[in-house]
Short mmCIF file of C-alpha atoms in Angstrom, two decimals:
data_model
loop_
_atom_site.label_atom_id
_atom_site.label_comp_id
_atom_site.label_asym_id
_atom_site.label_seq_id
_atom_site.Cartn_x
_atom_site.Cartn_y
_atom_site.Cartn_z
CA MET A 1 24.11 3.45 3.71
CA ASN A 2 21.53 0.90 4.84
CA ASN A 3 21.60 1.00 8.63
CA ILE A 4 17.95 1.88 9.24
CA SER A 5 16.18 1.56 12.57
CA GLU A 6 13.14 -0.65 13.17
CA LEU A 7 11.15 2.50 13.95
CA PHE A 8 11.77 3.74 10.40
CA TRP A 9 10.10 0.67 8.90
CA GLN A 10 7.16 1.05 11.28
CA ALA A 11 6.62 4.69 10.29
CA SER A 12 3.93 5.82 7.85
CA LEU A 13 4.86 7.25 4.46
CA GLN A 14 4.00 10.74 5.68
CA ASP A 15 6.27 10.36 8.72
CA ILE A 16 9.10 9.07 6.53
CA LYS A 17 8.74 12.13 4.29
CA LYS A 18 8.98 14.40 7.35
CA GLY A 19 11.94 12.46 8.74
CA PHE A 20 10.42 12.07 12.19
CA LEU A 21 7.36 10.80 14.04
CA GLN A 22 5.62 11.45 17.32
CA GLN A 23 5.22 8.74 19.92
CA ALA A 24 3.30 9.75 23.04
CA ASP A 25 5.00 12.97 24.23
CA GLU A 26 8.18 12.48 22.23
CA PHE A 27 9.29 13.52 18.73
CA ILE A 28 11.82 11.03 17.32
CA CYS A 29 14.13 11.50 14.34
CA LEU A 30 13.77 8.51 12.02
CA ILE A 31 17.29 9.06 10.66
CA CYS A 32 19.43 9.12 13.79
CA GLY A 33 16.97 8.29 16.58
CA ARG A 34 17.42 11.52 18.54
CA SER A 35 14.31 12.46 20.48
CA PHE A 36 12.81 15.70 21.78
CA LEU A 37 10.25 15.74 24.59
CA ASP A 38 7.05 17.69 24.10
CA GLY A 39 6.79 20.53 26.61
CA VAL A 40 10.55 21.06 26.79
CA ILE A 41 12.14 24.19 25.27
CA TYR A 42 15.31 23.63 23.21
CA PRO A 43 17.94 26.23 22.21
CA SER A 44 19.25 26.54 18.65
CA ASP A 45 21.36 29.37 17.19
CA GLY A 46 20.43 31.71 20.00
CA GLN A 47 16.70 30.99 19.72
CA LEU A 48 14.38 28.84 21.82
CA TYR A 49 12.02 26.33 20.23
CA GLU A 50 9.36 23.84 21.27
CA ALA A 51 9.93 20.16 20.48
CA LYS A 52 7.67 20.12 17.41
CA LYS A 53 9.67 22.95 15.84
CA ILE A 54 13.14 21.83 16.91
CA ILE A 55 12.69 18.40 15.32
CA HIS A 56 12.20 20.11 11.94
CA ILE A 57 15.32 22.20 12.54
CA HIS A 58 17.25 19.11 13.63
CA VAL A 59 16.43 17.21 10.43
CA GLN A 60 17.52 20.17 8.29
CA GLN A 61 20.70 20.98 10.19
CA GLU A 62 21.93 17.46 10.89
CA HIS A 63 20.72 15.59 7.82
CA LYS A 64 20.27 18.35 5.19
CA SER A 65 16.84 16.95 4.32
CA THR A 66 14.89 13.71 4.36
CA PHE A 67 15.14 13.71 0.57
CA HIS A 68 18.94 13.61 0.65
CA PHE A 69 18.97 10.93 3.34
CA LEU A 70 16.64 8.68 1.37
CA LEU A 71 18.39 9.36 -1.91
CA ASN A 72 21.74 8.30 -0.47
CA LEU A 73 20.52 5.01 0.91
CA ASP A 74 22.01 1.84 -0.56
CA LYS A 75 20.89 0.91 -4.08
CA LYS A 76 19.40 -2.29 -2.63
CA LEU A 77 16.90 -0.12 -0.77
CA THR A 78 16.21 2.62 -3.33
CA GLY A 79 16.49 0.64 -6.56
CA LEU A 80 18.12 3.72 -8.12
CA THR A 81 21.33 3.88 -10.12
CA ASP A 82 23.96 6.50 -9.28
CA HIS A 83 23.06 8.30 -12.54
CA GLN A 84 19.38 8.44 -11.57
CA LYS A 85 20.29 9.72 -8.10
CA THR A 86 22.35 12.53 -9.62
CA ILE A 87 19.48 13.58 -11.89
CA LEU A 88 16.95 13.49 -9.06
CA GLU A 89 19.17 15.61 -6.84
CA LEU A 90 19.63 18.16 -9.63
CA PHE A 91 15.87 18.39 -10.09
CA PHE A 92 15.36 18.67 -6.32
CA ASP A 93 17.77 21.63 -6.26
CA GLY A 94 15.56 23.45 -8.76
CA ASN A 95 17.43 22.85 -12.01
CA GLY A 96 15.55 22.72 -15.30
CA ASP A 97 16.11 20.29 -18.18
CA ASN A 98 18.83 22.45 -19.78
CA GLU A 99 20.78 22.80 -16.53
CA VAL A 100 20.50 19.10 -15.78
CA ALA A 101 21.65 18.19 -19.29
CA LYS A 102 24.73 20.37 -18.93
CA ALA A 103 25.50 19.05 -15.45
CA ILE A 104 25.56 15.41 -16.63
CA GLY A 105 27.41 16.22 -19.85
CA SER A 106 24.51 15.66 -22.24
CA ASN A 107 23.94 17.74 -25.37
CA SER A 108 20.23 16.99 -25.61
CA THR A 109 17.33 17.85 -23.34
CA SER A 110 15.39 14.96 -24.92
CA THR A 111 17.67 12.62 -22.93
CA ILE A 112 16.53 14.32 -19.74
CA ARG A 113 12.88 14.03 -20.78
CA ASN A 114 13.44 10.30 -21.27
CA HIS A 115 14.86 10.10 -17.75
CA ARG A 116 11.81 11.94 -16.43
CA PHE A 117 9.52 9.44 -18.16
CA SER A 118 11.51 6.49 -16.80
CA LEU A 119 11.35 7.83 -13.24
CA ARG A 120 7.60 8.49 -13.49
CA GLU A 121 7.08 4.90 -14.64
CA LYS A 122 9.12 3.74 -11.65
CA GLN A 123 6.89 5.84 -9.38
CA LYS A 124 3.74 4.26 -10.82
CA GLN A 125 5.16 0.76 -10.34
CA ALA A 126 6.09 1.58 -6.73
CA LYS A 127 2.55 2.78 -5.96
CA ILE A 128 0.99 -0.36 -7.40
CA PHE A 129 3.44 -2.64 -5.59
CA LEU A 130 2.83 -0.82 -2.29
CA ALA A 131 -0.92 -1.22 -2.71
CA ILE A 132 -0.50 -4.93 -3.50
CA MET A 133 1.61 -5.55 -0.38
CA GLU A 134 -0.73 -3.59 1.88
CA LEU A 135 -3.71 -5.56 0.59
CA LEU A 136 -1.78 -8.77 1.15
CA GLY A 137 -1.02 -7.67 4.71
CA GLU A 138 -4.69 -6.97 5.36
CA ARG A 139 -5.87 -10.33 4.01
CA VAL A 140 -3.55 -13.12 5.14
CA PRO A 141 -3.84 -16.10 2.78
CA LYS A 142 -4.52 -19.39 4.52
CA LYS A 143 -2.09 -21.25 2.28
CA SER A 144 0.85 -18.89 2.27
CA SER A 145 4.19 -18.40 3.96
CA PHE A 146 3.22 -14.77 4.55
CA ILE A 147 2.00 -14.19 8.09
CA GLU A 148 2.19 -10.42 8.29
CA ILE A 149 4.07 -7.94 6.12
CA PRO A 150 6.76 -7.11 7.16
CA ARG A 151 7.60 -10.04 9.40
CA ASN A 152 10.62 -10.42 11.69
CA THR A 153 10.69 -13.33 14.09
CA LYS A 154 12.63 -12.60 17.26
CA MET A 155 14.08 -15.06 19.72
CA VAL A 156 13.94 -14.18 23.42
CA ASP A 157 17.13 -15.79 24.67
CA ASP A 158 20.05 -15.02 27.00
CA ARG A 159 20.62 -11.71 25.22
CA PHE A 160 17.52 -10.46 27.03
CA ALA A 161 18.44 -11.75 30.47
CA ILE A 162 17.59 -9.04 32.99
CA THR A 163 17.40 -8.82 36.76
CA GLU A 164 14.15 -8.32 38.65
CA GLU A 165 15.46 -4.98 39.90
CA ASP A 166 16.19 -3.72 36.38
CA SER A 167 12.81 -4.99 35.22
CA LYS A 168 11.06 -2.94 37.91
CA LYS A 169 13.05 0.16 36.89
CA ILE A 170 12.09 -0.24 33.23
CA LEU A 171 8.42 -0.79 34.00
CA GLY A 172 8.42 2.18 36.36
CA ALA A 173 9.96 4.39 33.67
CA TYR A 174 7.43 3.47 30.99
CA PHE A 175 4.31 2.95 33.12
CA LYS A 176 4.41 6.24 34.99
CA GLN A 177 0.73 6.04 35.94
CA GLY A 178 0.99 2.49 37.24
CA LEU A 179 1.37 -0.99 35.78
CA HIS A 180 -2.23 -1.05 34.57
CA GLY A 181 -1.33 1.60 32.01
CA PRO A 182 -1.15 3.58 29.95
CA LEU A 183 2.28 2.99 28.46
CA GLU A 184 3.99 6.38 28.14
CA LEU A 185 6.26 5.33 25.27
CA TYR A 186 7.19 2.11 23.55
CA PRO A 187 11.03 1.99 23.62
CA LEU A 188 13.31 1.18 20.69
CA LYS A 189 15.70 -1.07 22.60
CA GLU A 190 14.70 -4.71 22.35
CA LYS A 191 15.59 -5.58 25.94
CA LYS A 192 13.23 -2.91 27.26
CA ARG A 193 10.52 -4.06 24.87
CA VAL A 194 10.84 -7.63 26.13
CA VAL A 195 10.38 -6.45 29.73
CA ILE A 196 7.23 -4.58 28.72
CA LEU A 197 5.90 -7.51 26.68
CA ARG A 198 6.49 -9.89 29.61
CA HIS A 199 4.33 -7.59 31.68
CA LEU A 200 1.61 -7.23 29.04
CA ILE A 201 1.23 -10.96 28.53
CA LYS A 202 0.06 -11.22 32.15
CA SER A 203 -3.17 -9.54 31.02
CA PHE A 204 -4.12 -12.67 29.09
CA ASP A 205 -5.52 -15.91 30.50
CA VAL A 206 -3.28 -18.86 29.60
CA ASP A 207 -6.33 -21.14 29.32
CA LYS A 208 -8.27 -18.90 26.94
CA THR A 209 -8.25 -18.45 23.16
CA TYR A 210 -8.83 -14.85 22.02
CA ALA A 211 -10.24 -13.35 18.85
CA GLU A 212 -8.08 -10.64 17.31
CA LYS A 213 -10.60 -7.99 18.38
CA GLU A 214 -10.36 -9.16 22.00
CA VAL A 215 -6.56 -8.94 21.90
CA ASN A 216 -6.81 -5.42 20.50
CA GLU A 217 -9.24 -4.32 23.20
CA ILE A 218 -6.90 -5.49 25.95
CA LEU A 219 -3.83 -3.85 24.40
CA LYS A 220 -5.63 -0.57 23.64
CA LYS A 221 -5.71 0.11 27.36
CA TYR A 222 -1.93 0.20 27.39
CA TYR A 223 -0.92 1.91 24.15
CA SER A 224 -2.52 3.59 21.14
CA ASP A 225 -0.48 1.54 18.65
CA TYR A 226 -1.97 -1.74 19.86
CA VAL A 227 -1.25 -3.36 16.48
CA LEU A 228 2.48 -2.98 17.09
CA LEU A 229 2.13 -4.50 20.55
CA ARG A 230 0.12 -7.40 19.16
CA ARG A 231 2.72 -8.08 16.48
CA ASN A 232 5.56 -7.94 18.97
CA LEU A 233 3.82 -10.39 21.31
CA ILE A 234 3.84 -12.81 18.38
CA ASP A 235 7.32 -11.83 17.14
CA TYR A 236 8.95 -12.39 20.51
CA GLY A 237 7.15 -15.64 21.19
CA PHE A 238 4.78 -14.58 23.97
CA MET A 239 1.68 -15.46 21.94
CA GLU A 240 0.76 -17.75 19.09
CA ARG A 241 -2.06 -17.51 16.58
CA THR A 242 -3.80 -19.41 13.82
CA GLN A 243 -2.40 -18.99 10.32
CA ASP A 244 -5.28 -16.75 9.27
CA GLY A 245 -4.77 -14.51 12.32
CA SER A 246 -8.28 -14.99 13.66
CA LEU A 247 -7.39 -16.62 17.00
CA TYR A 248 -4.66 -15.90 19.55
CA TRP A 249 -3.46 -17.61 22.72
CA VAL A 250 -0.62 -17.37 25.25
CA LYS A 251 2.38 -19.47 24.28
CA LEU A 252 3.32 -21.79 27.14
#
């Protein structure tokens, strides 16, 4: 299993652990993408729940737990062997060393202690690597192929062809208080994002070069996650910037 949405990779570690995040007035499952609107009451097993509660119930009922979803991702994503996954699941279910040893057919609990040590070392390595990559993302080297981490260049081509009528419908749906903002929700579908980005780029003067802070100030008026908007304007080719990320301008 390795079909993970873009929203998942944008989520914080805490949101990934919960299995969902909140965007504007919507709670979105990071596993399947189902969303629940804040202020709406949802039924479940004869009971009624608010969106913040039903999203927890949804993750448990539909996906067992975030732990099990993550554990069963492809080895390329987890870096775990099938044997390690089995041991982790046994520990998660509350088994002690003796029970785990019996379950995997081992006669010695020392083997399980060795596995514990190996997994703790893996956890330490993961923390250090995460810190390294976050620091790299914060300080973009001038002589490096890294622009931002992660980085996915998109091409706005015929796949995103859309009529003027459809464009107006999309903008009306996501700018409910008017085209000057704020943006109610930043959609997952790329075509809708492109429509929104085409609108946002109109806020920038084609003859001006902007500092990153200036770009942020303009985008803040539209959406709280202005960093995501800024990245997408670059990713989809609406803006360009210097290699060190200090200056931005509209791509003609």
